[in-house]
Each structure stands twice: as C-alpha cells, then as structure tokens.
Short mmCIF file of C-alpha atoms in Angstrom, two decimals:
data_model
loop_
_atom_site.label_atom_id
_atom_site.label_comp_id
_atom_site.label_asym_id
_atom_site.label_seq_id
_atom_site.Cartn_x
_atom_site.Cartn_y
_atom_site.Cartn_z
CA MET A 1 134.63 95.69 109.44
CA THR A 2 131.12 94.60 108.47
CA GLY A 3 131.00 92.24 111.42
CA VAL A 4 131.68 95.12 113.79
CA GLY A 5 128.75 97.12 112.37
CA VAL A 6 126.43 94.13 112.64
CA LEU A 7 127.65 93.49 116.20
CA VAL A 8 127.06 97.13 117.21
CA VAL A 9 123.53 97.22 115.74
CA GLY A 10 122.74 93.89 117.41
CA LEU A 11 123.99 95.07 120.80
CA LEU A 12 122.02 98.33 120.50
CA LEU A 13 118.86 96.37 119.75
CA CYS A 14 119.59 93.82 122.47
CA PHE A 15 120.34 96.29 125.27
CA ALA A 16 118.55 99.53 124.29
CA GLY A 17 115.85 98.53 121.81
CA VAL A 18 112.96 99.39 124.09
CA ALA A 19 114.49 102.79 124.94
CA SER A 20 113.60 104.23 121.57
CA LEU A 21 110.95 102.96 119.21
CA HIS A 22 112.82 104.58 116.32
CA LEU A 23 116.05 102.80 117.29
CA ALA A 24 114.19 99.51 117.61
CA VAL A 25 112.60 99.92 114.18
CA LEU A 26 115.82 100.92 112.41
CA ALA A 27 117.93 98.25 114.12
CA SER A 28 115.32 95.53 113.58
CA GLY A 29 114.88 96.49 109.92
CA PHE A 30 118.64 96.48 109.41
CA ALA A 31 118.95 93.14 111.18
CA LEU A 32 116.19 91.51 109.16
CA GLY A 33 117.56 92.82 105.87
CA TRP A 34 121.08 91.71 106.77
CA LEU A 35 120.17 88.21 107.87
CA VAL A 36 117.85 87.54 104.92
CA ALA A 37 120.28 88.91 102.29
CA GLU A 38 123.20 87.09 103.89
CA SER A 39 121.32 83.79 104.06
CA LEU A 40 120.46 84.09 100.37
CA GLY A 41 124.16 84.40 99.53
CA GLY A 42 124.45 88.15 98.93
CA SER A 43 127.89 89.75 98.86
CA VAL A 44 128.86 92.02 101.75
CA ALA A 45 128.07 95.16 99.72
CA VAL A 46 124.68 93.86 98.56
CA THR A 47 123.85 92.63 102.05
CA ALA A 48 124.72 96.03 103.55
CA ILE A 49 122.58 97.85 100.98
CA VAL A 50 119.64 95.49 101.52
CA ALA A 51 120.00 95.91 105.30
CA ALA A 52 120.07 99.70 105.05
CA CYS A 53 117.05 99.69 102.73
CA ALA A 54 115.19 97.33 105.04
CA ALA A 55 115.92 99.66 107.98
CA VAL A 56 114.53 102.66 106.10
CA VAL A 57 111.48 100.73 104.85
CA ALA A 58 110.76 99.44 108.37
CA TRP A 59 111.05 102.97 109.77
CA ILE A 60 108.76 104.42 107.07
CA LEU A 61 106.21 101.65 107.62
CA SER A 62 106.14 102.16 111.36
CA THR A 63 105.88 105.94 110.94
CA LEU A 64 103.04 105.68 108.45
CA VAL A 65 101.23 103.07 110.46
CA PHE A 66 101.72 104.62 113.89
CA ARG A 67 98.72 102.87 115.41
CA ALA A 68 100.19 99.55 114.40
CA ALA A 69 103.79 100.49 115.18
CA LEU A 70 104.17 97.80 117.80
CA LEU A 71 102.89 95.22 115.31
CA VAL A 72 105.47 96.39 112.75
CA VAL A 73 108.36 96.56 115.23
CA GLY A 74 107.46 93.21 116.73
CA GLY A 75 107.10 91.70 113.27
CA VAL A 76 110.41 93.00 111.98
CA ALA A 77 112.32 92.01 115.12
CA GLY A 78 110.40 88.72 115.12
CA GLY A 79 111.71 88.14 111.61
CA VAL A 80 115.23 88.46 113.02
CA ILE A 81 114.38 85.91 115.70
CA GLY A 82 112.83 83.62 113.09
CA ALA A 83 115.91 83.88 110.87
CA LYS A 84 118.22 83.09 113.79
CA PHE A 85 116.05 80.21 114.96
CA TYR A 86 115.80 78.81 111.43
CA GLY A 87 119.59 79.03 111.12
CA LEU A 88 119.93 77.03 114.33
CA LEU A 89 117.51 74.38 113.14
CA GLU A 90 118.74 74.02 109.56
CA GLY A 91 122.38 75.12 109.66
CA GLY A 92 123.34 76.39 106.22
CA ASP A 93 121.53 73.76 104.14
CA GLY A 94 117.92 74.95 104.36
CA ASN A 95 115.36 75.38 101.62
CA VAL A 96 114.86 79.07 100.72
CA VAL A 97 111.06 78.79 100.44
CA ILE A 98 110.75 77.06 103.80
CA ALA A 99 113.08 79.65 105.34
CA ILE A 100 110.94 82.53 104.04
CA VAL A 101 107.70 80.93 105.23
CA PHE A 102 109.23 80.15 108.64
CA VAL A 103 110.63 83.68 109.09
CA LEU A 104 107.33 85.26 108.02
CA ALA A 105 105.35 83.04 110.38
CA VAL A 106 107.55 83.92 113.34
CA ALA A 107 107.46 87.60 112.33
CA VAL A 108 103.66 87.70 112.19
CA LEU A 109 103.22 85.84 115.49
CA THR A 110 105.79 88.03 117.22
CA GLY A 111 104.24 91.17 115.77
CA LEU A 112 100.81 90.17 117.05
CA ALA A 113 102.22 89.35 120.48
CA THR A 114 104.01 92.70 120.61
CA GLN A 115 100.87 94.58 119.61
CA ARG A 116 98.86 92.74 122.25
CA PHE A 117 101.36 92.85 125.16
CA HIS A 118 103.16 96.13 124.29
CA GLU A 119 106.40 96.85 126.17
CA THR A 120 106.48 93.46 127.86
CA ALA A 121 106.79 91.67 124.53
CA LEU A 122 108.88 94.44 122.95
CA VAL A 123 111.59 93.92 125.57
CA TRP A 124 111.77 90.20 124.74
CA VAL A 125 111.69 90.78 120.99
CA CYS A 126 114.38 93.47 121.03
CA ALA A 127 116.63 91.54 123.40
CA PHE A 128 116.55 88.26 121.50
CA GLY A 129 116.51 89.83 118.04
CA GLY A 130 119.52 91.95 118.97
CA ALA A 131 121.31 89.02 120.55
CA GLY A 132 120.89 86.97 117.37
CA LEU A 133 122.26 89.79 115.24
CA ALA A 134 125.16 90.43 117.64
CA LEU A 135 126.18 86.76 117.44
CA SER A 136 126.09 86.96 113.64
CA GLY A 137 128.35 90.01 113.89
CA LEU A 138 130.82 88.11 116.06
CA ALA A 139 130.76 85.28 113.51
CA ARG A 140 131.67 87.77 110.77
CA ILE A 141 134.49 89.31 112.81
CA TRP A 142 136.11 85.94 113.61
CA PRO A 143 134.77 83.50 111.00
CA SER A 144 137.44 80.84 111.59
CA THR A 145 136.75 80.70 115.33
CA LEU A 146 133.16 81.85 115.77
CA GLY A 147 131.68 81.25 112.32
CA PHE A 148 129.39 78.61 113.77
CA LEU A 149 127.46 81.40 115.54
CA ARG A 150 126.04 82.28 112.12
CA THR A 151 125.43 78.81 110.72
CA PRO A 152 126.29 75.89 112.98
CA ASP A 153 127.41 72.73 111.19
CA THR A 154 127.21 70.23 114.04
CA THR A 155 124.80 69.56 116.86
CA ALA A 156 127.38 70.70 119.41
CA GLU A 157 127.85 74.00 117.56
CA ALA A 158 124.07 74.48 117.40
CA VAL A 159 123.78 73.85 121.16
CA ILE A 160 126.60 76.32 121.91
CA ASP A 161 125.06 78.89 119.52
CA ALA A 162 121.62 78.47 121.12
CA ALA A 163 123.08 78.76 124.64
CA ALA A 164 124.99 81.92 123.70
CA TRP A 165 121.86 83.37 122.07
CA ILE A 166 119.73 82.63 125.13
CA ALA A 167 122.37 83.98 127.55
CA LEU A 168 122.93 87.23 125.63
CA GLY A 169 119.20 87.68 125.03
CA ALA A 170 118.46 87.14 128.73
CA LEU A 171 121.13 89.67 129.67
CA GLY A 172 119.66 92.18 127.21
CA TRP A 173 116.17 91.51 128.57
CA SER A 174 117.41 92.10 132.13
CA VAL A 175 119.08 95.41 131.22
CA GLN A 176 116.00 96.66 129.37
CA ARG A 177 113.62 95.63 132.16
CA ARG A 178 115.72 97.58 134.67
CA TRP A 179 115.64 100.59 132.35
CA LEU A 180 111.84 100.37 132.08
CA ARG A 181 111.48 100.10 135.87
CA ARG A 182 113.64 103.21 136.37
CA LYS A 183 111.61 105.04 133.73
CA ALA A 184 108.35 104.05 135.44
CA THR A 185 109.53 105.14 138.90
CA SER A 186 110.79 108.48 137.58
CA LYS A 187 107.33 109.21 136.10
CA ALA A 188 105.60 108.47 139.41
#
C-alpha cells in the first residue's frame, strides 16, 4: 500500500506540480522526506511519518518565506532529484555523509535555478522530482520485479532506471508545459 501512495504523490508532482505551488511544495516535501528516511533504513511507518512531517515543514517554510517560495520549492524538489541521482550513481552502498552533502548541493543549485528562472525551471524540477518518486513507488509496489528502480544493483539496472526516469520526467515536463501554454493563452 505504501508504494501506491508514493506512486500517486510522485505522479501528481510529475504531471501537475506546476499547477499549484502548494501541491508542489507538499509533494516535494513528502518526496524528500520519504527518500531520505528510506535511504537511511527507516521502517515504513517511520518513513511515512518523516515524509508527512517534511511535507508540512516544506509548506510552512514556503508560506513563511513567500518571496523565496520558488527557492524553497526548487530546493526541496531538487533534493528529490539529488536523492534519485545519488541512488543511480551509488546503488544501495553509498556513504551517508556523502549522500547528504550531494543531496543538499543539488537542492541548493536547483533552488537557485528555480528562483532565477521561475516557471521554466519549476516545470523541470517538478517533472523530474515527481518521476523519481513515482519510480520509487513502483519499486515498492513490485519489489521483486521493479525493486531496481529504487536502488539498482547492476549497471544494466542503473541504465534502465535512468532511462525510465528520463522518459517519465520528459513526459511530465511535456504535460506541464502544455498546461502552462493553455493557461497563458486563456489569460490573453
């Protein structure tokens, strides 16, 4: 059941993240909390609690820091991207300190890019952050078949995981770009 929830949140972020800043913040916070707690070996219950808390904290931060909301959203969703990318590079054998530094670095860079380039970057960040979380959800639903989508063990699994992540992220990006274009033409 937990995989289904993670999959749904990931797909919402991937395909509708730019539609609502609140949705993007909550989904990104949940995703970051889930991926970090899961990678540190938390049980399903602890991981779910950490993810829910991270979602609330991310939402509170973005609400309190409205002027820097894009920085916060981009940073949180960038953390999801960093966690997914680190998982692809290291599999399941990575050093916790290096993982945290890597995720934070990607989060800060992504947050700065989102603050600078606004919706253009937000579409990319939401699409690829959501795609990474959705793949982790699929891995939880079918661990014996698709478990490698969470932590690939071989080079072939990492290549397949990366290709799936890129394909789903690109599809999410395409859907969100079309939504933004329709929104822009309806305002004109």
